[in-house]
mmCIF file of C-alpha atoms in Angstrom:
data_model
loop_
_atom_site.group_PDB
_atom_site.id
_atom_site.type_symbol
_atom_site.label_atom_id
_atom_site.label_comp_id
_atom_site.label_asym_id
_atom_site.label_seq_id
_atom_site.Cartn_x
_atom_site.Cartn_y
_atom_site.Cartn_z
ATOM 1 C CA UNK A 1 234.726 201.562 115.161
ATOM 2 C CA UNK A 2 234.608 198.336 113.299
ATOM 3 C CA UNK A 3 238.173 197.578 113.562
ATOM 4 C CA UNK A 4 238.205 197.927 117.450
ATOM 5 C CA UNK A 5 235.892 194.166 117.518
ATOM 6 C CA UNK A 6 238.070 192.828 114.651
ATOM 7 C CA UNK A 7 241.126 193.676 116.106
ATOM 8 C CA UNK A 8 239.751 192.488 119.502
ATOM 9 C CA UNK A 9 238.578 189.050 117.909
ATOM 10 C CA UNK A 10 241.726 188.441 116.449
ATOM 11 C CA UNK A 11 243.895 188.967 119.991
ATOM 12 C CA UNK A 12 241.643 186.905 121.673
ATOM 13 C CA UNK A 13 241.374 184.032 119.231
ATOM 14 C CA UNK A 14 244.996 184.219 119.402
ATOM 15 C CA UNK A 15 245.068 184.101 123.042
ATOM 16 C CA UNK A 16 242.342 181.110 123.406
ATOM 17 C CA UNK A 17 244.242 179.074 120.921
ATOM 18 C CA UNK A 18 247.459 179.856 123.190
ATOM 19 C CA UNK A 19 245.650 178.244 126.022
ATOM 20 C CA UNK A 20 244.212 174.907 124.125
ATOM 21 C CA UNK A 21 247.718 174.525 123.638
ATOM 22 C CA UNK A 22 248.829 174.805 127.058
ATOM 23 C CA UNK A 23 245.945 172.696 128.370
ATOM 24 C CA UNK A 24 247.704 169.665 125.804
ATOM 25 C CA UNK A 25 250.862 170.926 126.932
ATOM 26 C CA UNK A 26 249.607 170.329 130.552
ATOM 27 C CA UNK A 27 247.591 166.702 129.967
ATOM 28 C CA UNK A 28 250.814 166.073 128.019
ATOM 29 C CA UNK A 29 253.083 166.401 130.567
ATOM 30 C CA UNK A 30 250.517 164.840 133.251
ATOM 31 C CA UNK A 31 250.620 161.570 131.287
ATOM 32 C CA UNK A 32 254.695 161.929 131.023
ATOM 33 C CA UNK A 33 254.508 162.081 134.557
ATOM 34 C CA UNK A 34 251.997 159.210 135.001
ATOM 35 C CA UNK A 35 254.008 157.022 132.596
ATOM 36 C CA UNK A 36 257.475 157.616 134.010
ATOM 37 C CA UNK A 37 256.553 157.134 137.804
ATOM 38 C CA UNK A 38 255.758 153.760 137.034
ATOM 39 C CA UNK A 39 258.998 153.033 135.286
ATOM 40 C CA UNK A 40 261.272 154.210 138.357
ATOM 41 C CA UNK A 41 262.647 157.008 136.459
ATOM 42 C CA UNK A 42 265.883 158.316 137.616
ATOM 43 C CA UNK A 43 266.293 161.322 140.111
ATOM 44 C CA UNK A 44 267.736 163.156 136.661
ATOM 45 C CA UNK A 45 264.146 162.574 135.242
ATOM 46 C CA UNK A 46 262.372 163.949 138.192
ATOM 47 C CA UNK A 47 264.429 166.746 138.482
ATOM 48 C CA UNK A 48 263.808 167.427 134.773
ATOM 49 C CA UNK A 49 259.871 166.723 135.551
ATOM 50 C CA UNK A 50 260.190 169.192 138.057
ATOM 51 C CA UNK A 51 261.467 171.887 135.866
ATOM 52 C CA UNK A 52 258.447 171.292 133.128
ATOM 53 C CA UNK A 53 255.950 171.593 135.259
ATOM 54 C CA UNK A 54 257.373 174.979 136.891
ATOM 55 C CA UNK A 55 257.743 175.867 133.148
ATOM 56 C CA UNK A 56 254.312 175.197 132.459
ATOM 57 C CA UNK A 57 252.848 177.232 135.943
ATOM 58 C CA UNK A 58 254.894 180.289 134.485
ATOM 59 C CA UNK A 59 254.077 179.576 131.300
ATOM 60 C CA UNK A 60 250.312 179.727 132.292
ATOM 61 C CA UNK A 61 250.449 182.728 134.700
ATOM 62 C CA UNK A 62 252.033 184.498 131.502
ATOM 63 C CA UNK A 63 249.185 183.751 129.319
ATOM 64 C CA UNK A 64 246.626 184.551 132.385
ATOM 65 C CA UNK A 65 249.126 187.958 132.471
ATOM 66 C CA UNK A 66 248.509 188.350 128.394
ATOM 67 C CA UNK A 67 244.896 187.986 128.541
ATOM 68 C CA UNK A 68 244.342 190.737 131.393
ATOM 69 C CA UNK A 69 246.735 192.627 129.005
ATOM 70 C CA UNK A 70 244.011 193.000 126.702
ATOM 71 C CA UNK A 71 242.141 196.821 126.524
ATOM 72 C CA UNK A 72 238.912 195.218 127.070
ATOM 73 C CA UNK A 73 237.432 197.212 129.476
ATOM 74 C CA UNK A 74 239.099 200.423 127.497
ATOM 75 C CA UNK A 75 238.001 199.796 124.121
ATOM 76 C CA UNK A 76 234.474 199.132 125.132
ATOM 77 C CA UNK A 77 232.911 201.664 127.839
ATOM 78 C CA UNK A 78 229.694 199.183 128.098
ATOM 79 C CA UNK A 79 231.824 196.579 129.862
ATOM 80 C CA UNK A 80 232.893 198.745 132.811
ATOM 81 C CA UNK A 81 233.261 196.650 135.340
ATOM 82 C CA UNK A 82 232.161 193.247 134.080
ATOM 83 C CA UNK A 83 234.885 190.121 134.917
ATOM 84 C CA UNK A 84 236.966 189.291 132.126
ATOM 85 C CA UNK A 85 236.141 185.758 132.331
ATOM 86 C CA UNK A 86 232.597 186.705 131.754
ATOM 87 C CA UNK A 87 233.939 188.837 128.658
ATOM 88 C CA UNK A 88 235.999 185.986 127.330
ATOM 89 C CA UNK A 89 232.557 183.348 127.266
ATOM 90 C CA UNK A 90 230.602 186.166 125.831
ATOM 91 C CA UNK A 91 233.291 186.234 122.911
ATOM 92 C CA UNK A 92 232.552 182.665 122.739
ATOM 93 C CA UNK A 93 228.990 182.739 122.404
ATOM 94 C CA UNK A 94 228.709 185.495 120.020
ATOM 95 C CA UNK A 95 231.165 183.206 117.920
ATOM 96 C CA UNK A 96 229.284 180.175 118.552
ATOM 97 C CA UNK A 97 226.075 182.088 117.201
ATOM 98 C CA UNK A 98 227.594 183.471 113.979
ATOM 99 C CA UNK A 99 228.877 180.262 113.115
ATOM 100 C CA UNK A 100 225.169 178.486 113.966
ATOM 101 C CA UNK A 101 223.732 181.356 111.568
ATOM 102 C CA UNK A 102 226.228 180.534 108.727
ATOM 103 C CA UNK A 103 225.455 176.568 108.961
ATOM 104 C CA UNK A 104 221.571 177.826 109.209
ATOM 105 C CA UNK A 105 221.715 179.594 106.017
ATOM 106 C CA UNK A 106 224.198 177.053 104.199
ATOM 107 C CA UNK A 107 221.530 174.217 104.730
ATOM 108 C CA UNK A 108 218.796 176.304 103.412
ATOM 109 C CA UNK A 109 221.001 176.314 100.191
ATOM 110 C CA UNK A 110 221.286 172.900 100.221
ATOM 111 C CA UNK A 111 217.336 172.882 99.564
ATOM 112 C CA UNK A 112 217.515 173.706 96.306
#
């Protein structure tokens, strides 16, 4: 049963680093768009605009699709029922709290 959470960390780590990406991607392409409306780009440019930023919506719904993909609810009978957005910070903060505990204990070490 110990693999099920490892397993589970792993996919979702995957997924959340998926979606930092993205959010560059997006603030990425926001400044492009920022930077290139000021320099009169050409209707080429917009067009090509265009087409990235209905790239990145699908892009994004895919990832949103990927994440709800996940056997969340399956794996774990306990969170029947819960939202998955409420799973996905609950990841967070058990990760959040490991990693506190290892810096805890590493500066008691450093004591010595």
């Amino acid at each position: 049963m110990l693999e099920a959470p490892i397993c589970l960390k792993k996919e979702l780590d995957t997924i959340l680093a998926l979606q930092g990406n993205l959010e560059m991607s997006e603030k990425t392409l926001q400044a492009t768009c920022v930077t290139l409306s000021k320099a009169l780009p050409s209707s080429h440019s917009l067009q090509i605009l265009s087409n990235l930023q209905e790239h990145y919506e699908h892009l994004k719904d895919d990832v949103d699709e990927l994440f709800l993909s996940l056997t969340i609810q399956d794996s774990y009978a306990e969170l029947q029922g819960v939202d998955l957005e409420s799973v996905k910070y609950l990841l967070i903060a058990c990760n959040l709290k490991i990693n506190v505990q290892k810096w805890a204990i590493g500066s008691f070490f450093e004591w010595d």
